[in-house]
Coordinates of C-alpha atoms in Angstrom, one line a residue:
M1128 CA 119.9 76.6 58.4
K1129 CA 121.4 78.2 61.5
K1130 CA 119.4 79.3 64.8
F1131 CA 120.6 82.0 67.1
A1132 CA 119.8 82.2 70.7
L1133 CA 121.2 85.1 73.1
L1134 CA 122.8 83.5 76.1
P1135 CA 124.5 85.9 78.8
A1136 CA 122.8 89.2 78.4
A1137 CA 119.3 87.3 78.0
A1138 CA 119.0 83.7 78.3
L1139 CA 121.4 83.4 81.2
A1140 CA 120.1 86.6 83.0
L1141 CA 116.6 86.2 81.9
G1142 CA 116.0 82.4 81.8
S1143 CA 117.3 81.7 85.5
L1144 CA 116.1 85.3 87.0
L1145 CA 112.6 85.9 85.6
V1146 CA 111.4 82.8 87.3
S1147 CA 111.6 84.3 90.9
A1148 CA 111.4 87.9 89.1
P1149 CA 107.9 89.9 89.3
A1150 CA 105.8 89.4 86.1
S1151 CA 106.2 93.3 85.6
A1152 CA 110.1 93.6 85.9
S1153 CA 111.9 95.0 83.1
W1154 CA 115.4 95.3 84.6
V1155 CA 117.0 92.2 86.3
S1156 CA 119.8 91.3 88.1
C1157 CA 122.9 89.7 85.7
T1158 CA 124.2 86.1 86.1
T1159 CA 127.4 86.4 88.1
A1160 CA 129.5 85.7 84.7
I1161 CA 127.9 88.7 83.1
A1162 CA 128.3 90.9 86.0
G1163 CA 132.2 89.9 86.0
K1164 CA 132.5 91.2 82.3
V1165 CA 133.2 94.8 83.6
T1166 CA 135.7 95.7 86.2
G1167 CA 135.4 98.8 88.7
T1168 CA 131.7 98.0 88.8
S1169 CA 129.4 97.1 91.8
S1170 CA 126.4 95.9 90.1
C1171 CA 124.5 94.6 87.0
E1172 CA 121.3 94.9 85.3
V1173 CA 119.9 93.7 82.1
S1174 CA 116.7 94.8 80.2
T1175 CA 113.8 92.1 79.6
T1176 CA 112.5 94.5 77.0
Q1177 CA 114.7 97.0 75.6
D1178 CA 117.5 96.8 73.0
Q1179 CA 117.8 100.4 72.1
D1180 CA 118.9 103.2 74.8
F1181 CA 116.7 106.0 73.4
L1182 CA 117.9 109.6 74.5
N1183 CA 114.6 111.3 72.6
T1184 CA 111.8 109.4 74.6
D1185 CA 110.1 110.5 77.6
P1186 CA 111.5 109.2 79.7
M1187 CA 115.0 107.9 78.5
T1188 CA 115.1 104.3 78.3
V1189 CA 117.3 104.0 81.1
N1190 CA 115.0 106.0 83.2
G1191 CA 111.8 103.9 82.1
E1192 CA 110.2 100.9 83.4
G1193 CA 111.4 101.9 87.1
G1194 CA 115.0 102.8 85.9
L1195 CA 118.2 101.0 85.8
F1196 CA 118.9 100.2 89.5
D1197 CA 115.7 101.9 90.4
I1198 CA 116.9 105.2 89.6
T1199 CA 114.8 107.4 87.3
T1200 CA 116.9 110.5 87.1
W1201 CA 119.8 109.3 84.7
V1202 CA 121.2 111.9 82.8
F1203 CA 123.3 111.3 79.4
A1204 CA 126.9 112.2 79.5
G1205 CA 128.4 110.9 76.6
K1206 CA 128.7 107.6 74.1
N1207 CA 131.6 105.8 72.9
E1208 CA 131.1 104.2 69.5
G1209 CA 135.0 103.2 68.8
P1210 CA 136.9 104.7 65.6
N1211 CA 135.0 106.1 63.0
N1212 CA 131.8 105.2 64.8
V1213 CA 131.8 101.4 63.9
G1214 CA 131.5 99.8 67.1
L1215 CA 133.8 98.8 69.8
A1216 CA 134.4 95.1 69.0
Q1217 CA 134.6 92.4 72.1
S1218 CA 136.8 94.1 74.5
G1219 CA 138.2 97.6 75.6
T1220 CA 138.5 100.1 78.5
W1221 CA 135.8 102.7 79.9
N1222 CA 136.9 105.8 81.3
L1223 CA 135.0 108.5 83.1
S1224 CA 137.7 111.1 82.7
P1225 CA 136.0 112.9 79.5
Y1226 CA 133.2 113.7 81.7
L1227 CA 134.6 114.7 85.0
P1228 CA 133.8 116.6 87.2
K1229 CA 130.2 116.3 87.2
D1230 CA 127.9 116.6 90.5
A1231 CA 126.9 112.8 90.6
K1232 CA 126.1 110.5 93.0
N1233 CA 126.2 107.7 90.6
W1234 CA 127.8 106.6 87.5
L1235 CA 126.1 104.2 84.9
L1236 CA 127.7 102.1 82.0
V1237 CA 125.1 100.9 79.4
F1238 CA 126.2 98.3 76.5
K1239 CA 124.5 97.8 73.4
S1240 CA 125.1 95.3 70.8
G1241 CA 122.2 94.8 68.0
E1242 CA 119.4 92.6 67.1
D1243 CA 118.8 89.7 69.2
T1244 CA 120.5 91.5 72.3
F1245 CA 119.1 93.5 75.3
L1246 CA 120.8 96.4 77.1
T1247 CA 123.2 95.8 80.0
G1248 CA 123.9 98.1 82.5
Y1249 CA 126.7 98.4 85.3
L1250 CA 126.6 100.6 88.2
V1251 CA 130.2 102.1 88.5
S1252 CA 131.9 101.4 92.0
S1253 CA 131.9 104.5 94.1
G1254 CA 135.3 106.4 93.7
T1255 CA 136.3 104.5 90.3
T1256 CA 136.9 106.4 87.1
S1257 CA 138.1 103.7 84.8
G1258 CA 138.3 99.9 84.1
N1259 CA 138.1 97.2 81.5
W1260 CA 135.2 95.4 80.1
N1261 CA 134.3 92.5 77.9
S1262 CA 131.3 92.0 75.7
P1263 CA 128.6 90.6 77.9
F1264 CA 126.8 89.3 74.7
V1265 CA 127.1 85.8 73.8
L1266 CA 125.1 83.8 71.4
T1267 CA 124.9 80.0 70.6
E1268 CA 124.9 78.8 67.2
T1269 CA 123.2 75.5 66.6
N1270 CA 123.8 73.9 63.2
N1271 CA 121.3 71.4 61.4
K1272 CA 123.4 68.3 63.2
G1273 CA 122.7 69.8 66.4
E1274 CA 126.1 70.8 67.1
T1275 CA 126.4 73.9 69.4
K1276 CA 129.2 76.7 69.3
T1277 CA 129.1 80.0 71.1
K1278 CA 130.0 83.3 69.3
I1279 CA 130.6 86.6 71.3
R1280 CA 128.8 89.5 69.9
D1281 CA 130.4 92.8 69.3
V1282 CA 129.5 95.8 71.3
S1283 CA 128.3 98.6 69.1
H1284 CA 128.3 101.2 71.7
L1285 CA 129.0 102.0 75.4
S1286 CA 127.0 104.9 76.9
Y1287 CA 127.8 107.1 80.1
Y1288 CA 124.8 108.2 82.3
Y1289 CA 125.1 110.0 85.7
E1290 CA 122.9 110.5 88.5
P1291 CA 122.8 114.3 89.4
C1292 CA 123.2 115.1 93.4
G1293 CA 120.2 117.4 93.4
L1294 CA 119.2 120.1 95.9
E1295 CA 120.8 118.6 99.2
G1296 CA 124.4 118.0 97.4
C1297 CA 126.6 115.1 96.8
P1298 CA 127.5 113.0 100.2
D1299 CA 131.2 114.0 101.2
P1300 CA 133.0 110.9 99.8
H1301 CA 135.9 111.6 102.4
P1302 CA 134.1 112.3 105.9
D1303 CA 136.3 113.8 108.1
V1304 CA 137.6 111.1 110.7
P1305 CA 139.5 112.1 113.8
E1306 CA 143.1 111.5 113.5
P1307 CA 144.8 109.0 115.9
A1308 CA 146.8 111.7 117.6
T1309 CA 143.4 113.3 118.5
L1310 CA 141.9 110.3 119.7
G1311 CA 144.8 109.8 121.8
L1312 CA 144.5 113.3 123.4
L1313 CA 141.0 112.6 124.0
A1314 CA 141.7 109.4 125.7
L1315 CA 144.2 111.0 127.9
G1316 CA 141.7 113.6 128.9
L1317 CA 139.3 111.3 129.8
L1318 CA 141.7 109.0 132.0
G1319 CA 143.0 112.4 133.7
A1320 CA 139.5 113.5 134.5
G1321 CA 138.5 109.8 135.9
A1322 CA 141.7 110.0 137.9
A1323 CA 140.9 113.4 139.4
A1324 CA 137.2 112.4 140.2
R1325 CA 138.7 109.4 142.2
R1326 CA 141.3 111.6 144.3
R1327 CA 138.3 113.9 145.0
K1328 CA 136.3 111.0 146.6
A1329 CA 139.3 109.8 148.5

């Protein structure tokens, strides 16, 4: 008889992190190995309780229990379930292009597998709109001889969420920075003013 245990998305993330996490924590930081499964992202969290990303609950799953990345205003943008909606297998690409432009502060990718796994979320790096992913869900399989093998679980779907900017609007991703020529002229003006002041004193 085979026994199954979840490794990266649950055991690795939860086993090592729940020791230091508050008892009420529902979203905890991923291990480094799991965080590195998705390119173009800056942070990763895994749920300790949720295996489904429900949209019809109040609040939605990603906004509940303190919210993924401490954000409770995520808005659902879309979902990728693969060709014919049969799942995404073990690797692929993610792309925000179908959902842009959106008035968004942040973007969130949420991966779901199936039974015995927990939702895993990735915060998209600022200014990034696409990247690659590998399944964050890995199982260990132990047979009756005590031999252990690892098995990567398929991703059933990838959901996209964004955080709206709100009434204050989004911060400018490209704030005005003085050009080098402008800075040079300013420096020359200050030098000239200093020289003129010295001449007056002499």
